[in-house]
Amino acid sequence: MKVLRHCALALLIIALSAGVAGAADPQAEARQAWQLLDYIAVDYAGAVRGGQVVEPGEYSEMQEFAATVRTKVAGLPATPQQAALVSSAERLQAAVAARAEPEVIAKTAHALAAELLTVYRIEAAPTTPPDVASAAPLYAQQCAGCHGAQGRGDGPIAASLTPRPIAFTDAERAAQRSPLALYQVISQGLNGTAMTSFAHLSEADRWALAFYVGGFAYDDAARSRGEILWREDPKLHQALPTLAALSGSSEAELGQTLAVAQAQAITAYLRAHPAEAVPHAAVGASPFALARQRLADSLQAYAAGDAVHAKTLALSSYLDGVEPVEPTLASRDRALMRQIEAGMARFRDALGRRAPAAEVTATAAEITGLFDRAEAVLQTSHTDTTTAFLGSFIILLREGLEALLIVVGMIAFLRKAERREVLPYVHAGWVGALLAGVLTWAVATHLVDISGANREVTEGVSALFAAVVLLSVGIWMHQKSLAGRWQQYLHAKMSAALTRRSALFLFSLAFIAVYREVFETILFFIAMWSEQASGAILGGLLAGALVLAGVAYWMLRMSKRLPIGQFFSASSILIAVLAVVLVGKGVAALQEAGWIAQALVAAPRIEWLGVYPSWQSLLAQLAVAVVAVIGFLFNMRSPASVRTTKD
């Protein structure tokens, strides 16, 4: 059956190579080449022993697979490393032709496969430790029909399949397979067999399944021995220092550096508990571990000539590695936090303008030094209650004031316009935003990890939308502040102006204005939360809410005392200023997400005014300010204002 499976796979590969290889997706081609290399590394030993062919059919397949790998690698998109990859593929093909020893073939194939992972960025490891326990019901639903409830390849429909499903309990084969190899098969399927792609499952589910089925060949006794070894001998951790190393490692490969019994036991334990392969020091004691890793990966990609991917990694280093700890760091050393932000902006700018490697490396070294200082600041002591309280209070106050100005302005306007029946739409908007924020908290905490890029895109797009709306509203309000005859206007015109459509528009503006601030605030609180300082954090949250409520009350009281013309005039100016602030913040957020280019300029960084040191954000703010001024001047020169002045 094994021969039949390989024959079918070989025939399909030949057909693909002859027909559609040129039109295939490069990533898919690279992954298929990786899978073939994994097959060669594992199955060649069944074809050749001691320089002699023991299974002619399988040996023929190995030759065909090696030739196909060489063809596929040569057809991949050109990179600075491609020539070396093709050369390695040719050496592998020659070694197979010369009937080299299985150990030589396995080593050569694995080395080439590892290079493919790096150069063509094939998914090599899960972003977080897989939840292996969650894979059990998924396996029963998706896999047991073919592979059997215990992974023995004896599912209810296994007998009707040709070739038969593999047995995950086969210890010899299991020792040769890494979770990464299983993940690739689960994701891509296996040509020539009944194994189809399960790419419709989430990446997390596919990784969980890979680790789960990769543990079928090991029993509880082996897992218990592995746990004892792993916990009692920290030196063993050097063999699998990261989750990526565990994902790409097989028992056989591990057995090259450890005793065979140790390799088997540790593999059994870590396949069931992959979180134990994550360095605890990196997770707990080093809050900048992810930032460091992504920064190093960015440098490596830039050195390899891939500036685009290098910039993506640099963005991730900041958004996913630095920004989550910003609230805590800002409460202790705001100047240092600003230095890190500025340094990483310079690093991204250097990547974008293709700066010399020496400059990029020097900037990265400077940033790494800032990370060291920041870690020292964060680790000098646990977050004390005063720091936690102030951090919580300032975050809520800072994020809430912008939304408050917009919403209170809308409420005051509707009251002045004597259109209280429309107020429920505004209230529904901001209340709905708060409820959506609660849902965001639940999703971000328990279901998914909202990436930094997605967070910045959400903030940036909503800020730009709000800026455009506020600019138009501000110019309109300024026009009305000059027109006079308010009572006649309000009674005769507002009934037509504030239709149901306008009310829905007000609801949308209130929702967006509040939700963009709630969204960012919740993610900040998730990042800074700790059980030890929970009381202080909640206290700061409550104090900030009370201050915001007091500010809202004061603003509404003041708006009642102002004559309606002065109210509209003051509100129009305030709204125009808010539009300038929001457009600056929106552009900056989209720059951090990589959606807009960033050209740095020597300018101060004033976050509360939306001022950031880049030409794009400053020019966008200037453009909005110019439009507002032109609109105001046009209003003052309009016939209505001239008539009012004459009257």
XYZ file of C-alpha atoms in Angstrom:
647
model
C 0.000 0.000 0.000
C 2.863 2.325 0.767
C 4.258 1.742 -2.736
C 0.839 2.459 -4.272
C 0.598 5.703 -2.337
C 3.997 6.859 -3.536
C 3.261 5.820 -7.121
C 0.073 7.836 -7.119
C 1.863 10.802 -5.612
C 4.658 10.536 -8.177
C 2.246 10.384 -11.121
C 0.421 13.471 -9.928
C 3.665 15.364 -9.378
C 4.797 14.470 -12.902
C 1.517 15.736 -14.318
C 1.734 18.952 -12.357
C 5.340 19.514 -13.364
C 4.503 19.028 -17.046
C 1.387 21.183 -17.056
C 0.737 23.927 -14.523
C 3.936 24.478 -12.593
C 4.498 27.810 -14.273
C 1.087 29.074 -13.238
C 1.187 27.818 -9.666
C 1.324 30.072 -6.662
C 4.998 30.523 -5.600
C 4.163 29.910 -1.950
C 2.293 26.724 -2.854
C 5.216 25.561 -5.021
C 7.690 26.226 -2.216
C 5.505 24.334 0.268
C 5.171 21.383 -2.114
C 8.943 21.302 -2.604
C 9.300 21.312 1.179
C 6.871 18.381 1.470
C 8.791 16.386 -1.154
C 12.023 17.000 0.726
C 10.399 15.746 3.894
C 9.287 12.584 2.057
C 12.773 12.002 0.696
C 14.367 12.477 4.128
C 11.967 9.975 5.743
C 11.292 7.363 3.055
C 14.658 7.060 1.304
C 15.813 4.663 4.031
C 13.196 2.174 2.820
C 14.604 2.266 -0.709
C 18.389 2.093 -0.227
C 20.545 0.381 2.386
C 24.294 0.034 2.335
C 24.490 1.513 -1.137
C 22.133 -1.128 -2.525
C 18.611 -0.655 -3.817
C 16.272 -2.780 -1.700
C 12.983 -1.458 -3.103
C 13.312 -0.581 -6.821
C 9.882 1.045 -6.976
C 10.547 3.312 -4.029
C 14.038 4.146 -5.272
C 12.581 5.211 -8.614
C 10.200 7.485 -6.754
C 13.037 8.992 -4.737
C 14.836 9.813 -7.965
C 11.711 11.375 -9.387
C 11.046 13.349 -6.225
C 14.614 14.692 -6.146
C 14.353 15.766 -9.803
C 11.004 17.442 -9.140
C 12.446 19.324 -6.168
C 15.254 20.628 -8.359
C 12.732 21.776 -11.020
C 10.452 23.435 -8.502
C 13.269 25.250 -6.698
C 14.618 26.542 -10.021
C 11.147 27.813 -10.906
C 10.596 29.773 -7.695
C 10.802 33.599 -7.691
C 14.359 34.874 -7.931
C 16.086 35.750 -4.667
C 19.747 36.306 -3.774
C 19.783 32.783 -2.272
C 18.107 30.960 -5.155
C 21.331 29.930 -6.884
C 22.541 28.287 -3.683
C 19.180 26.540 -3.260
C 19.317 25.149 -6.796
C 22.867 23.980 -6.159
C 21.732 22.173 -2.992
C 18.860 20.556 -4.906
C 21.309 19.343 -7.551
C 23.575 17.868 -4.868
C 20.596 16.043 -3.379
C 19.634 14.696 -6.806
C 23.193 13.524 -7.394
C 23.370 11.872 -3.957
C 20.147 9.963 -4.620
C 21.485 8.862 -8.005
C 24.700 7.684 -6.320
C 22.664 5.666 -3.748
C 24.178 7.559 -0.820
C 23.496 6.418 2.719
C 20.082 7.391 4.172
C 21.720 9.554 6.828
C 23.419 11.651 4.144
C 20.210 12.017 2.153
C 18.186 12.947 5.239
C 20.726 15.569 6.301
C 20.892 17.107 2.820
C 17.121 17.116 2.359
C 16.467 18.606 5.790
C 19.063 21.344 5.236
C 17.501 22.331 1.915
C 14.013 22.235 3.447
C 15.138 24.550 6.246
C 16.525 27.006 3.688
C 13.227 26.991 1.810
C 11.417 27.846 5.045
C 13.617 30.870 5.579
C 13.899 32.223 2.050
C 10.267 31.803 1.001
C 8.757 32.397 4.440
C 6.775 29.180 4.664
C 4.866 29.010 7.966
C 7.354 27.297 10.243
C 5.870 27.691 13.699
C 2.648 28.681 15.451
C 2.479 32.212 16.807
C 1.358 30.906 20.198
C 1.644 27.454 21.807
C -1.051 25.170 20.332
C -3.913 24.097 22.589
C -3.452 20.367 22.072
C -6.393 19.412 24.284
C -8.752 21.356 22.036
C -7.729 19.206 19.066
C -9.311 16.005 20.446
C -12.921 16.791 19.420
C -11.657 18.292 16.168
C -9.769 15.100 15.376
C -12.827 12.966 16.175
C -14.936 15.049 13.816
C -12.516 15.616 10.937
C -9.952 12.794 11.000
C -11.161 9.691 12.859
C -13.273 8.473 9.931
C -10.082 7.680 8.016
C -7.298 7.436 10.597
C -9.296 5.779 13.385
C -10.183 6.948 16.853
C -6.722 6.002 18.187
C -4.793 7.045 15.066
C -4.072 3.470 13.938
C -5.219 4.074 10.359
C -8.266 1.857 10.858
C -11.173 4.311 10.609
C -14.610 3.165 9.367
C -13.861 4.156 5.778
C -10.150 3.316 5.772
C -10.634 -0.047 4.038
C -12.259 1.624 1.045
C -9.355 4.028 0.487
C -6.367 3.411 -1.758
C -3.785 3.966 -0.498
C -4.806 3.323 3.102
C -4.536 6.208 5.602
C -1.289 6.253 7.534
C -1.167 5.042 11.118
C -0.037 7.821 13.436
C 0.836 5.131 15.982
C 3.639 3.807 13.743
C 6.569 4.646 16.019
C 9.199 4.361 13.272
C 7.466 6.856 11.002
C 6.429 9.105 13.883
C 10.061 9.451 14.915
C 10.839 10.928 11.500
C 7.959 13.407 11.350
C 7.999 16.912 12.836
C 4.843 18.811 13.771
C 5.703 21.179 10.941
C 5.584 18.307 8.429
C 2.205 17.242 9.770
C 0.966 20.848 9.710
C 1.946 21.213 6.068
C 0.092 18.025 5.110
C -2.982 19.119 7.077
C -2.859 22.525 5.381
C -2.037 21.417 1.828
C -3.409 17.898 1.642
C -1.496 14.991 0.120
C -1.661 14.597 -3.627
C -2.530 11.103 -4.806
C -4.290 10.133 -1.592
C -7.648 10.734 0.057
C -5.971 13.274 2.348
C -7.461 16.626 1.337
C -6.488 20.092 2.445
C -7.949 21.325 5.725
C -6.994 24.924 5.020
C -10.546 25.932 5.939
C -9.612 25.339 9.572
C -7.934 28.164 11.407
C -4.161 28.198 11.622
C -4.400 27.589 15.388
C -6.604 24.515 14.853
C -4.251 23.083 12.232
C -1.247 23.476 14.512
C -3.170 21.920 17.407
C -4.067 18.938 15.202
C -0.455 18.575 14.049
C 0.827 18.334 17.624
C -2.088 16.120 18.636
C -1.634 13.482 15.920
C 2.133 13.757 16.330
C 1.695 12.428 19.874
C -0.294 9.277 19.036
C 2.865 7.166 18.862
C 3.770 7.956 22.493
C 2.153 6.666 25.660
C 1.572 8.280 29.042
C 4.642 6.622 30.513
C 6.871 8.258 27.900
C 5.231 11.612 28.505
C 5.768 11.284 32.260
C 9.448 10.450 31.764
C 9.766 13.423 29.447
C 8.195 15.768 31.969
C 10.640 14.703 34.656
C 13.617 15.117 32.318
C 12.464 18.505 31.044
C 11.797 19.939 34.478
C 14.851 18.543 36.250
C 17.540 19.140 33.625
C 17.459 22.710 32.237
C 20.407 21.870 29.967
C 18.025 19.839 27.821
C 16.204 23.058 26.948
C 19.146 24.024 24.758
C 18.140 21.287 22.321
C 14.691 22.890 21.818
C 15.121 26.524 22.848
C 11.975 27.869 21.180
C 8.526 26.883 20.015
C 9.777 27.155 16.429
C 12.546 24.657 17.169
C 10.032 22.218 18.629
C 7.679 22.637 15.676
C 10.381 21.839 13.149
C 12.063 19.043 15.082
C 11.457 15.299 14.914
C 12.414 12.676 17.458
C 15.079 11.352 15.093
C 16.676 14.779 14.682
C 16.591 15.359 18.426
C 18.236 11.972 18.894
C 21.315 13.280 17.079
C 22.132 15.575 20.021
C 20.507 13.676 22.913
C 20.329 10.074 23.992
C 17.670 8.152 22.062
C 15.609 7.499 25.206
C 15.802 11.178 26.168
C 14.772 12.298 22.692
C 11.770 9.977 22.706
C 10.581 11.015 26.167
C 11.030 14.745 25.618
C 9.298 14.586 22.242
C 6.389 12.727 23.830
C 6.043 15.312 26.593
C 6.426 18.463 24.492
C 4.086 17.235 21.746
C 1.406 17.098 24.455
C 2.537 20.310 26.199
C 4.116 22.609 23.566
C 3.788 25.643 25.839
C 6.632 24.217 27.909
C 8.983 24.850 24.974
C 8.407 28.596 25.255
C 11.230 30.114 27.316
C 9.618 31.290 30.531
C 12.212 33.997 30.941
C 11.281 35.413 27.571
C 7.602 35.449 28.424
C 7.689 36.634 31.987
C 10.942 38.442 32.662
C 11.443 39.969 29.204
C 8.453 41.999 28.052
C 10.415 43.001 24.943
C 11.221 39.436 23.854
C 8.861 39.554 20.873
C 10.054 43.032 19.910
C 13.669 41.856 19.956
C 12.902 38.770 17.895
C 10.958 40.658 15.226
C 13.654 43.342 15.074
C 16.319 40.660 14.546
C 14.168 38.986 11.889
C 13.748 42.350 10.182
C 17.508 42.859 10.067
C 17.956 39.366 8.636
C 15.333 39.942 5.945
C 16.933 43.271 5.003
C 20.341 41.656 4.743
C 18.792 39.030 2.459
C 17.549 41.775 0.137
C 13.878 41.647 1.112
C 13.246 45.209 2.283
C 9.457 44.889 2.050
C 9.287 41.944 4.435
C 11.877 43.623 6.651
C 9.583 46.640 7.033
C 6.607 44.387 7.830
C 8.630 42.720 10.594
C 9.774 46.109 11.891
C 6.156 47.234 12.144
C 5.292 44.053 14.014
C 8.233 44.608 16.358
C 6.733 47.913 17.411
C 3.008 47.199 17.236
C 3.008 43.698 18.715
C 6.156 43.855 20.826
C 6.402 47.400 22.169
C 2.983 49.037 22.097
C 1.346 46.572 24.544
C 3.767 47.647 27.301
C 3.658 51.357 26.474
C 1.102 52.300 29.169
C 3.202 50.786 31.935
C 6.462 52.176 30.563
C 4.942 55.626 30.043
C 3.810 55.747 33.663
C 7.411 55.186 34.784
C 9.599 56.804 32.111
C 7.700 58.645 29.377
C 10.877 60.116 27.886
C 12.321 56.634 27.364
C 9.092 55.488 25.741
C 9.307 58.418 23.319
C 12.925 57.500 22.517
C 11.869 53.966 21.611
C 9.041 55.245 19.398
C 11.368 57.679 17.642
C 14.102 55.056 17.228
C 11.759 52.527 15.671
C 10.350 55.213 13.364
C 13.909 55.973 12.188
C 14.510 52.254 11.677
C 11.397 51.903 9.493
C 12.362 55.050 7.602
C 15.837 53.620 6.910
C 14.289 50.416 5.586
C 11.883 52.375 3.390
C 14.615 54.442 1.714
C 16.921 51.416 1.317
C 19.626 52.839 3.583
C 23.047 51.152 3.738
C 23.156 48.000 5.837
C 25.583 49.617 8.274
C 23.121 52.423 9.056
C 20.230 49.995 9.509
C 22.296 47.750 11.784
C 23.452 50.709 13.876
C 19.884 51.930 14.323
C 18.771 48.439 15.349
C 21.608 48.275 17.890
C 20.502 51.622 19.327
C 16.939 50.345 19.654
C 18.124 47.157 21.340
C 19.941 49.295 23.887
C 16.712 51.206 24.531
C 14.931 47.875 25.034
C 17.536 46.996 27.672
C 16.922 50.258 29.495
C 13.159 49.820 29.301
C 13.367 46.310 30.707
C 15.443 47.612 33.592
C 12.804 50.250 34.278
C 9.970 47.717 34.166
C 11.795 45.149 36.277
C 13.092 47.394 39.035
C 9.900 46.790 40.948
C 6.422 45.508 40.456
C 3.809 48.010 39.421
C 3.009 49.896 42.631
C -0.502 51.071 43.377
C 0.221 54.758 42.729
C 1.734 54.059 39.308
C -1.119 51.741 38.374
C -3.726 54.261 39.523
C -2.165 57.170 37.648
C -1.612 55.112 34.509
C -5.220 53.951 34.483
C -6.534 57.448 35.229
C -4.434 59.188 32.556
C -5.229 56.631 29.849
C -8.978 56.964 30.332
C -8.843 60.745 30.580
C -6.630 61.097 27.509
C -8.677 58.768 25.326
C -12.041 59.939 26.619
C -11.709 63.705 26.173
C -11.747 63.636 22.360
C -14.875 61.514 22.213
C -16.457 63.635 24.936
C -15.903 66.879 23.034
C -17.612 65.489 19.934
C -20.570 63.876 21.691
C -21.235 66.778 24.071
C -20.999 69.166 21.150
C -23.648 67.171 19.295
C -25.943 67.109 22.328
C -25.534 70.842 22.952
C -26.222 71.573 19.289
C -29.448 69.557 19.259
C -30.624 71.247 22.439
C -29.936 74.680 20.975
C -31.754 73.636 17.820
C -34.718 72.495 19.923
C -34.539 69.031 18.422
C -34.502 66.931 21.566
C -36.394 64.124 19.821
C -33.168 63.342 17.894
C -31.073 63.063 21.063
C -31.900 59.338 21.529
C -29.975 58.607 18.329
C -26.864 60.297 19.699
C -27.220 58.568 23.059
C -27.763 55.241 21.306
C -24.562 55.854 19.361
C -22.260 56.398 22.331
C -23.951 53.736 24.483
C -23.687 51.278 21.603
C -19.989 52.124 21.299
C -19.459 51.302 24.976
C -21.279 47.977 24.555
C -19.213 47.225 21.458
C -16.139 47.985 23.546
C -17.192 45.363 26.098
C -17.544 42.873 23.250
C -14.117 43.896 21.958
C -12.652 43.252 25.392
C -14.185 39.764 25.473
C -12.966 38.948 21.972
C -9.476 40.374 22.480
C -9.069 38.626 25.834
C -10.624 35.221 25.262
C -10.995 34.491 21.571
C -8.455 36.174 19.328
C -5.284 38.167 19.498
C -5.902 41.503 17.794
C -2.665 42.304 16.048
C -1.063 45.708 16.366
C -1.490 46.373 12.658
C -5.236 45.677 12.787
C -5.545 47.873 15.832
C -3.823 50.788 14.105
C -5.877 50.355 10.928
C -9.098 50.473 12.955
C -7.988 53.600 14.776
C -6.595 55.263 11.662
C -9.587 54.712 9.378
C -12.093 55.751 12.043
C -10.040 58.865 12.869
C -9.887 59.966 9.224
C -13.609 59.347 8.767
C -14.417 61.363 11.877
C -12.061 64.157 10.722
C -13.804 64.469 7.347
C -17.230 64.548 8.991
C -16.171 67.064 11.628
C -14.593 69.341 9.037
C -17.825 69.507 7.050
C -19.908 69.989 10.198
C -17.570 72.722 11.459
C -17.793 74.724 8.221
C -21.573 74.315 8.221
C -21.883 75.497 11.832
C -19.645 78.482 11.108
C -21.920 79.433 8.218
C -24.970 79.335 10.483
C -23.231 81.405 13.148
C -23.081 84.277 10.617
C -26.533 83.961 9.125
C -28.679 85.508 11.899
C -32.433 85.125 12.398
C -31.902 81.901 14.383
C -35.375 81.266 15.617
C -36.818 81.502 12.117
C -34.054 79.290 10.754
C -34.339 76.655 13.449
C -38.090 76.316 13.217
C -38.366 76.566 9.433
C -35.245 74.699 8.342
C -34.323 72.174 10.993
C -37.438 70.105 10.470
C -36.281 69.466 6.937
C -32.579 69.261 7.760
C -32.804 66.794 10.641
C -34.602 63.964 8.917
C -34.432 60.328 9.915
C -31.462 60.033 7.581
C -29.677 62.816 9.456
C -30.524 61.172 12.764
C -28.910 57.925 11.616
C -25.909 59.950 10.537
C -25.642 61.453 14.014
C -25.884 57.971 15.497
C -23.004 56.806 13.285
C -20.827 59.785 14.165
C -21.430 59.320 17.906
C -20.697 55.595 17.627
C -17.469 56.006 15.642
C -16.180 58.914 17.734
C -16.602 56.956 20.961
C -15.715 53.461 19.729
C -12.311 54.430 18.321
C -11.347 55.730 21.772
C -12.941 52.815 23.626
C -11.168 50.366 21.315
C -7.738 51.773 22.076
C -8.481 52.229 25.783
C -9.581 48.617 26.258
C -6.491 47.245 24.533
C -4.299 49.454 26.720
C -6.019 48.189 29.870
C -5.645 44.559 28.745
C -1.930 45.155 28.262
C -1.363 46.822 31.655
C -3.657 44.590 33.733
C -2.168 42.698 36.654
C -3.836 40.975 39.560
C -1.559 42.648 42.097
C -2.515 46.157 40.961
C -6.094 45.395 39.906
C -7.625 47.511 42.676
C -5.528 50.549 41.779
C -6.239 50.135 38.063
C -9.992 49.954 38.689
C -9.712 52.941 41.015
C -7.993 54.980 38.304
C -10.660 53.883 35.841
C -13.429 55.043 38.164
C -11.701 58.355 38.942
C -11.190 59.041 35.241
C -14.853 58.275 34.520
C -15.946 60.692 37.259
C -13.711 63.469 35.912
C -15.067 62.917 32.383
C -18.624 63.081 33.719
C -17.796 66.345 35.498
C -16.280 67.810 32.329
C -19.361 66.778 30.328
C -21.679 68.428 32.881
C -19.646 71.644 32.854
C -19.602 71.772 29.034
C -23.363 71.296 28.798
C -23.967 73.995 31.409
C -21.680 76.416 29.591
C -23.361 75.741 26.258
C -26.736 76.764 27.698
C -25.426 80.194 28.726
C -23.893 81.092 25.364
C -26.017 82.996 22.833
C -26.753 80.690 19.957
C -24.630 82.634 17.475
C -21.610 82.555 19.791
C -22.235 78.890 20.526
C -22.179 77.978 16.847
C -19.122 80.139 16.219
C -17.136 78.650 19.129
C -18.290 75.123 18.312
C -17.301 75.456 14.669
C -13.764 76.485 15.612
C -13.459 73.703 18.189
C -14.743 71.105 15.720
C -12.329 72.292 13.031
C -9.439 71.972 15.495
C -10.598 68.460 16.380
C -10.657 67.585 12.679
C -7.016 68.719 12.368
C -6.067 66.663 15.435
C -7.874 63.546 14.242
C -6.438 63.622 10.733
C -2.946 63.760 12.212
C -3.678 60.809 14.465
C -5.343 58.894 11.654
C -2.405 59.280 9.276
C 0.064 58.364 12.052
C -1.919 55.224 12.895
C -2.012 54.122 9.251
C 1.715 54.810 8.999
C 2.331 52.528 11.962
C 0.185 49.878 10.278
C 2.240 50.209 7.088
C -0.617 51.573 4.983
C 0.951 54.998 4.422
C 4.617 55.785 3.815
C 6.526 57.643 6.506
C 9.123 60.336 5.797
C 10.521 61.731 9.027
C 11.063 65.435 9.603
C 12.601 67.424 12.432
C 9.418 68.366 14.264
C 8.098 67.901 17.803
C 5.787 65.035 18.700
C 2.663 66.331 20.460
C 0.205 63.457 20.673
C -2.717 65.353 22.192
C -2.640 67.698 19.175
C -2.114 64.857 16.716
C 1.267 66.297 15.718
C 3.801 63.654 14.634
C 7.244 64.180 13.034
C 6.491 63.030 9.481
C 5.778 64.978 6.314
C 2.662 62.947 5.554
C 0.863 63.622 8.842
C 1.902 67.281 9.015
C 0.859 67.982 5.430
C -2.468 66.223 6.003
C -3.103 68.449 9.037
C -2.076 71.523 7.068
C -4.463 70.569 4.256
C -7.394 70.179 6.661
C -6.550 73.469 8.371
C -6.389 75.254 4.999
C -9.741 73.787 3.932
C -11.287 74.922 7.238
C -9.906 78.471 6.882
C -11.070 78.702 3.258
C -14.513 77.462 4.286
C -14.736 80.013 7.082
C -13.603 82.855 4.792
C -16.101 81.790 2.154
C -18.856 81.823 4.773
C -17.909 85.354 5.835
C -18.005 86.604 2.242
C -21.232 84.801 1.337
C -24.320 86.917 0.519
C -26.102 85.756 3.691
C -23.353 87.033 5.943
C -23.109 90.283 3.997
C -26.850 90.890 4.410
C -26.587 90.138 8.129
C -23.729 92.616 8.489
C -25.698 95.335 6.706
C -28.761 94.684 8.839
